[in-house]
């Protein structure tokens, strides 16, 4: 069991991130076709950017992003919300002081 081709087990946090991603895609289905494509595009871009820019060992920051994402997902699920906008993403290594 567990040969070379066996899938790698995901951590609890990785499962949470994937569940959040799937939640966004499911919520996008309830929007109009144009809004759905726009939401899917933004969500995909944000998650890919986060995967590249966030250190995988920075658990506190990942937990913060998960909390923020859950709030955004709740807003997207609202029938009054028609679209998302992309957010400016600042990795934790770039604090306000280091941008001077």
Tab-separated table of N, CA and C in Angstrom:
chain	number	residue	atom	x	y	z
A	1	UNK	N	0.835	-1.190	0.000
A	1	UNK	CA	0.000	0.000	0.000
A	1	UNK	C	0.872	1.242	0.000
A	2	UNK	N	0.359	2.320	-0.583
A	2	UNK	CA	1.092	3.581	-0.576
A	2	UNK	C	2.294	3.563	-1.498
A	3	UNK	N	2.133	3.006	-2.677
A	3	UNK	CA	3.234	2.934	-3.633
A	3	UNK	C	3.653	4.305	-4.129
A	4	UNK	N	4.538	4.302	-5.091
A	4	UNK	CA	5.099	5.548	-5.616
A	4	UNK	C	4.043	6.413	-6.296
A	5	UNK	N	2.991	5.802	-6.824
A	5	UNK	CA	1.966	6.567	-7.526
A	5	UNK	C	0.765	6.909	-6.651
A	6	UNK	N	0.838	6.601	-5.373
A	6	UNK	CA	-0.278	6.895	-4.470
A	6	UNK	C	-0.409	8.404	-4.291
A	7	UNK	N	-1.644	8.912	-4.257
A	7	UNK	CA	-1.819	10.358	-4.068
A	7	UNK	C	-1.326	10.792	-2.691
A	8	UNK	N	-0.778	11.988	-2.669
A	8	UNK	CA	-0.266	12.543	-1.423
A	8	UNK	C	-1.447	12.942	-0.546
A	9	UNK	N	-1.340	12.708	0.748
A	9	UNK	CA	-2.404	13.092	1.670
A	9	UNK	C	-2.340	14.590	1.894
A	10	UNK	N	-3.496	15.206	1.933
A	10	UNK	CA	-3.578	16.646	2.140
A	10	UNK	C	-3.701	16.959	3.621
A	11	UNK	N	-3.103	18.063	4.024
A	11	UNK	CA	-3.238	18.507	5.408
A	11	UNK	C	-4.634	19.087	5.596
A	12	UNK	N	-5.005	19.307	6.832
A	12	UNK	CA	-6.301	19.906	7.130
A	12	UNK	C	-6.449	21.282	6.509
A	13	UNK	N	-5.376	22.060	6.550
A	13	UNK	CA	-5.434	23.410	5.992
A	13	UNK	C	-5.568	23.360	4.468
A	14	UNK	N	-4.881	22.436	3.822
A	14	UNK	CA	-5.006	22.296	2.370
A	14	UNK	C	-6.439	21.926	1.997
A	15	UNK	N	-7.049	21.053	2.796
A	15	UNK	CA	-8.443	20.676	2.549
A	15	UNK	C	-9.364	21.879	2.704
A	16	UNK	N	-9.080	22.743	3.681
A	16	UNK	CA	-9.895	23.945	3.875
A	16	UNK	C	-9.776	24.882	2.676
A	17	UNK	N	-8.559	25.037	2.161
A	17	UNK	CA	-8.346	25.916	1.005
A	17	UNK	C	-9.101	25.369	-0.208
A	18	UNK	N	-9.002	24.068	-0.447
A	18	UNK	CA	-9.710	23.472	-1.583
A	18	UNK	C	-11.222	23.579	-1.416
A	19	UNK	N	-11.713	23.394	-0.187
A	19	UNK	CA	-13.149	23.525	0.070
A	19	UNK	C	-13.612	24.957	-0.182
A	20	UNK	N	-12.794	25.927	0.200
A	20	UNK	CA	-13.137	27.327	-0.047
A	20	UNK	C	-13.184	27.597	-1.552
A	21	UNK	N	-12.208	27.094	-2.286
A	21	UNK	CA	-12.167	27.266	-3.743
A	21	UNK	C	-13.420	26.664	-4.383
A	22	UNK	N	-13.752	25.437	-3.990
A	22	UNK	CA	-14.956	24.792	-4.525
A	22	UNK	C	-16.211	25.569	-4.145
A	23	UNK	N	-16.231	26.128	-2.928
A	23	UNK	CA	-17.375	26.935	-2.502
A	23	UNK	C	-17.573	28.148	-3.393
A	24	UNK	N	-16.475	28.810	-3.758
A	24	UNK	CA	-16.570	29.960	-4.664
A	24	UNK	C	-17.114	29.531	-6.027
A	25	UNK	N	-16.621	28.402	-6.542
A	25	UNK	CA	-17.093	27.946	-7.848
A	25	UNK	C	-18.571	27.569	-7.798
A	26	UNK	N	-19.009	26.966	-6.697
A	26	UNK	CA	-20.432	26.626	-6.553
A	26	UNK	C	-21.285	27.883	-6.453
A	27	UNK	N	-20.808	28.870	-5.703
A	27	UNK	CA	-21.556	30.120	-5.561
A	27	UNK	C	-21.644	30.843	-6.899
A	28	UNK	N	-20.622	30.718	-7.721
A	28	UNK	CA	-20.623	31.383	-9.028
A	28	UNK	C	-21.710	30.820	-9.933
A	29	UNK	N	-22.071	29.555	-9.723
A	29	UNK	CA	-23.101	28.934	-10.557
A	29	UNK	C	-24.457	29.620	-10.427
A	30	UNK	N	-24.688	30.281	-9.301
A	30	UNK	CA	-25.991	30.919	-9.078
A	30	UNK	C	-26.085	32.295	-9.730
A	31	UNK	N	-25.013	32.759	-10.329
A	31	UNK	CA	-24.986	34.083	-10.958
A	31	UNK	C	-25.281	33.959	-12.459
A	32	UNK	N	-25.476	35.094	-13.097
A	32	UNK	CA	-25.720	35.088	-14.546
A	32	UNK	C	-24.476	34.547	-15.260
A	33	UNK	N	-24.623	34.072	-16.502
A	33	UNK	CA	-23.456	33.498	-17.206
A	33	UNK	C	-22.254	34.441	-17.289
A	34	UNK	N	-22.499	35.717	-17.571
A	34	UNK	CA	-21.377	36.662	-17.641
A	34	UNK	C	-20.730	36.850	-16.278
A	35	UNK	N	-21.557	37.021	-15.236
A	35	UNK	CA	-21.025	37.187	-13.884
A	35	UNK	C	-20.315	35.920	-13.430
A	36	UNK	N	-20.856	34.777	-13.817
A	36	UNK	CA	-20.235	33.504	-13.441
A	36	UNK	C	-18.823	33.407	-14.008
A	37	UNK	N	-18.670	33.716	-15.286
A	37	UNK	CA	-17.333	33.654	-15.901
A	37	UNK	C	-16.381	34.638	-15.231
A	38	UNK	N	-16.873	35.826	-14.925
A	38	UNK	CA	-16.039	36.843	-14.282
A	38	UNK	C	-15.608	36.377	-12.882
A	39	UNK	N	-16.556	35.841	-12.113
A	39	UNK	CA	-16.236	35.359	-10.764
A	39	UNK	C	-15.232	34.216	-10.842
A	40	UNK	N	-15.471	33.261	-11.719
A	40	UNK	CA	-14.555	32.120	-11.849
A	40	UNK	C	-13.153	32.579	-12.229
A	41	UNK	N	-13.061	33.560	-13.104
A	41	UNK	CA	-11.759	34.075	-13.524
A	41	UNK	C	-11.029	34.747	-12.363
A	42	UNK	N	-11.737	35.574	-11.608
A	42	UNK	CA	-11.120	36.274	-10.474
A	42	UNK	C	-10.698	35.283	-9.403
A	43	UNK	N	-11.579	34.333	-9.084
A	43	UNK	CA	-11.271	33.346	-8.041
A	43	UNK	C	-10.046	32.528	-8.439
A	44	UNK	N	-10.011	32.067	-9.674
A	44	UNK	CA	-8.871	31.283	-10.141
A	44	UNK	C	-7.581	32.089	-10.043
A	45	UNK	N	-7.620	33.333	-10.496
A	45	UNK	CA	-6.419	34.178	-10.464
A	45	UNK	C	-5.964	34.447	-9.035
A	46	UNK	N	-6.904	34.721	-8.128
A	46	UNK	CA	-6.547	35.016	-6.737
A	46	UNK	C	-5.928	33.793	-6.056
A	47	UNK	N	-6.517	32.627	-6.269
A	47	UNK	CA	-5.981	31.426	-5.633
A	47	UNK	C	-4.614	31.069	-6.209
A	48	UNK	N	-4.434	31.217	-7.510
A	48	UNK	CA	-3.126	30.924	-8.111
A	48	UNK	C	-2.064	31.898	-7.612
A	49	UNK	N	-2.432	33.161	-7.525
A	49	UNK	CA	-1.481	34.160	-7.034
A	49	UNK	C	-1.106	33.858	-5.581
A	50	UNK	N	-2.093	33.517	-4.775
A	50	UNK	CA	-1.812	33.170	-3.385
A	50	UNK	C	-0.912	31.950	-3.274
A	51	UNK	N	-1.137	30.962	-4.135
A	51	UNK	CA	-0.314	29.750	-4.107
A	51	UNK	C	1.141	30.066	-4.431
A	52	UNK	N	1.365	31.045	-5.314
A	52	UNK	CA	2.736	31.415	-5.679
A	52	UNK	C	3.390	32.304	-4.630
A	53	UNK	N	2.631	33.218	-4.034
A	53	UNK	CA	3.236	34.270	-3.226
A	53	UNK	C	3.253	34.010	-1.722
A	54	UNK	N	2.434	33.109	-1.239
A	54	UNK	CA	2.362	32.879	0.204
A	54	UNK	C	3.248	31.700	0.577
A	55	UNK	N	4.078	31.906	1.588
A	55	UNK	CA	4.927	30.830	2.093
A	55	UNK	C	4.039	29.752	2.711
A	56	UNK	N	4.215	28.518	2.299
A	56	UNK	CA	3.367	27.417	2.773
A	56	UNK	C	3.496	27.160	4.269
A	57	UNK	N	4.548	27.670	4.875
A	57	UNK	CA	4.740	27.460	6.311
A	57	UNK	C	4.211	28.622	7.145
A	58	UNK	N	3.684	29.641	6.506
A	58	UNK	CA	3.144	30.803	7.211
A	58	UNK	C	1.673	30.528	7.543
A	59	UNK	N	1.462	29.669	8.542
A	59	UNK	CA	0.124	29.195	8.873
A	59	UNK	C	-0.793	30.313	9.351
A	60	UNK	N	-0.249	31.251	10.105
A	60	UNK	CA	-1.089	32.351	10.595
A	60	UNK	C	-1.654	33.166	9.437
A	61	UNK	N	-0.834	33.460	8.460
A	61	UNK	CA	-1.293	34.249	7.324
A	61	UNK	C	-2.285	33.456	6.469
A	62	UNK	N	-2.034	32.165	6.305
A	62	UNK	CA	-2.963	31.330	5.540
A	62	UNK	C	-4.308	31.267	6.253
A	63	UNK	N	-4.288	31.141	7.579
A	63	UNK	CA	-5.543	31.136	8.340
A	63	UNK	C	-6.279	32.458	8.173
A	64	UNK	N	-5.533	33.568	8.172
A	64	UNK	CA	-6.145	34.877	7.948
A	64	UNK	C	-6.804	34.918	6.569
A	65	UNK	N	-6.096	34.433	5.541
A	65	UNK	CA	-6.656	34.433	4.188
A	65	UNK	C	-7.895	33.543	4.100
A	66	UNK	N	-7.893	32.430	4.822
A	66	UNK	CA	-9.071	31.563	4.844
A	66	UNK	C	-10.265	32.284	5.468
A	67	UNK	N	-10.031	32.977	6.586
A	67	UNK	CA	-11.130	33.720	7.230
A	67	UNK	C	-11.665	34.800	6.300
A	68	UNK	N	-10.759	35.527	5.663
A	68	UNK	CA	-11.168	36.586	4.738
A	68	UNK	C	-11.927	35.997	3.549
A	69	UNK	N	-11.443	34.872	3.047
A	69	UNK	CA	-12.115	34.217	1.928
A	69	UNK	C	-13.506	33.737	2.292
A	70	UNK	N	-13.677	33.222	3.509
A	70	UNK	CA	-15.007	32.766	3.939
A	70	UNK	C	-15.984	33.933	4.021
A	71	UNK	N	-15.502	35.084	4.470
A	71	UNK	CA	-16.365	36.271	4.509
A	71	UNK	C	-16.754	36.694	3.099
A	72	UNK	N	-15.789	36.661	2.182
A	72	UNK	CA	-16.082	37.020	0.793
A	72	UNK	C	-17.054	36.025	0.166
A	73	UNK	N	-16.900	34.746	0.512
A	73	UNK	CA	-17.802	33.726	-0.018
A	73	UNK	C	-19.220	33.959	0.494
A	74	UNK	N	-19.355	34.295	1.765
A	74	UNK	CA	-20.682	34.594	2.315
A	74	UNK	C	-21.318	35.767	1.577
A	75	UNK	N	-20.520	36.779	1.265
A	75	UNK	CA	-21.039	37.925	0.515
A	75	UNK	C	-21.447	37.504	-0.896
A	76	UNK	N	-20.652	36.680	-1.538
A	76	UNK	CA	-20.952	36.243	-2.898
A	76	UNK	C	-22.225	35.402	-2.933
A	77	UNK	N	-22.468	34.644	-1.886
A	77	UNK	CA	-23.667	33.800	-1.834
A	77	UNK	C	-24.944	34.622	-1.707
A	78	UNK	N	-24.827	35.858	-1.285
A	78	UNK	CA	-25.995	36.724	-1.161
A	78	UNK	C	-26.613	36.942	-2.541
A	79	UNK	N	-27.938	36.853	-2.638
A	79	UNK	CA	-28.576	37.065	-3.945
A	79	UNK	C	-28.374	38.484	-4.478
A	80	UNK	N	-28.103	39.440	-3.595
A	80	UNK	CA	-27.908	40.824	-4.016
A	80	UNK	C	-26.538	41.054	-4.655
A	81	UNK	N	-25.592	40.166	-4.393
A	81	UNK	CA	-24.242	40.314	-4.940
A	81	UNK	C	-24.203	39.697	-6.328
A	82	UNK	N	-23.739	40.484	-7.286
A	82	UNK	CA	-23.685	39.973	-8.659
A	82	UNK	C	-22.272	39.653	-9.116
A	83	UNK	N	-21.251	40.233	-8.445
A	83	UNK	CA	-19.887	40.018	-8.930
A	83	UNK	C	-18.884	40.242	-7.812
A	84	UNK	N	-17.657	39.865	-8.077
A	84	UNK	CA	-16.525	40.095	-7.187
A	84	UNK	C	-15.578	41.068	-7.858
A	85	UNK	N	-14.731	41.664	-7.059
A	85	UNK	CA	-13.637	42.441	-7.636
A	85	UNK	C	-12.342	41.861	-7.111
A	86	UNK	N	-11.306	41.990	-7.866
A	86	UNK	CA	-10.004	41.490	-7.462
A	86	UNK	C	-9.440	42.392	-6.377
A	87	UNK	N	-8.735	41.799	-5.446
A	87	UNK	CA	-8.162	42.556	-4.340
A	87	UNK	C	-6.672	42.722	-4.542
A	88	UNK	N	-6.123	43.803	-4.004
A	88	UNK	CA	-4.674	43.965	-4.007
A	88	UNK	C	-4.105	43.023	-2.965
A	89	UNK	N	-3.185	42.200	-3.363
A	89	UNK	CA	-2.616	41.184	-2.497
A	89	UNK	C	-1.218	41.609	-2.095
A	90	UNK	N	-1.002	41.787	-0.797
A	90	UNK	CA	0.319	42.163	-0.297
A	90	UNK	C	0.829	41.019	0.567
A	91	UNK	N	1.846	40.306	0.119
A	91	UNK	CA	2.398	39.224	0.926
A	91	UNK	C	2.881	39.756	2.273
A	92	UNK	N	2.840	38.932	3.323
A	92	UNK	CA	3.216	39.404	4.652
A	92	UNK	C	4.667	39.849	4.748
A	93	UNK	N	5.506	39.435	3.828
A	93	UNK	CA	6.911	39.847	3.871
A	93	UNK	C	7.073	41.314	3.497
A	94	UNK	N	6.039	41.903	2.895
A	94	UNK	CA	6.087	43.313	2.509
A	94	UNK	C	5.195	44.106	3.455
A	95	UNK	N	5.733	44.502	4.565
A	95	UNK	CA	4.945	45.285	5.507
A	95	UNK	C	4.866	46.723	5.028
A	96	UNK	N	4.070	47.515	5.693
A	96	UNK	CA	3.903	48.917	5.321
A	96	UNK	C	5.236	49.647	5.416
A	97	UNK	N	6.038	49.313	6.424
A	97	UNK	CA	7.320	49.991	6.615
A	97	UNK	C	8.325	49.657	5.516
A	98	UNK	N	8.273	48.447	4.977
A	98	UNK	CA	9.280	48.044	3.993
A	98	UNK	C	9.011	48.620	2.607
A	99	UNK	N	7.838	49.235	2.398
A	99	UNK	CA	7.534	49.809	1.087
A	99	UNK	C	7.996	51.252	0.972
A	100	UNK	N	8.586	51.812	1.979
A	100	UNK	CA	9.051	53.208	1.948
A	100	UNK	C	10.334	53.338	1.185
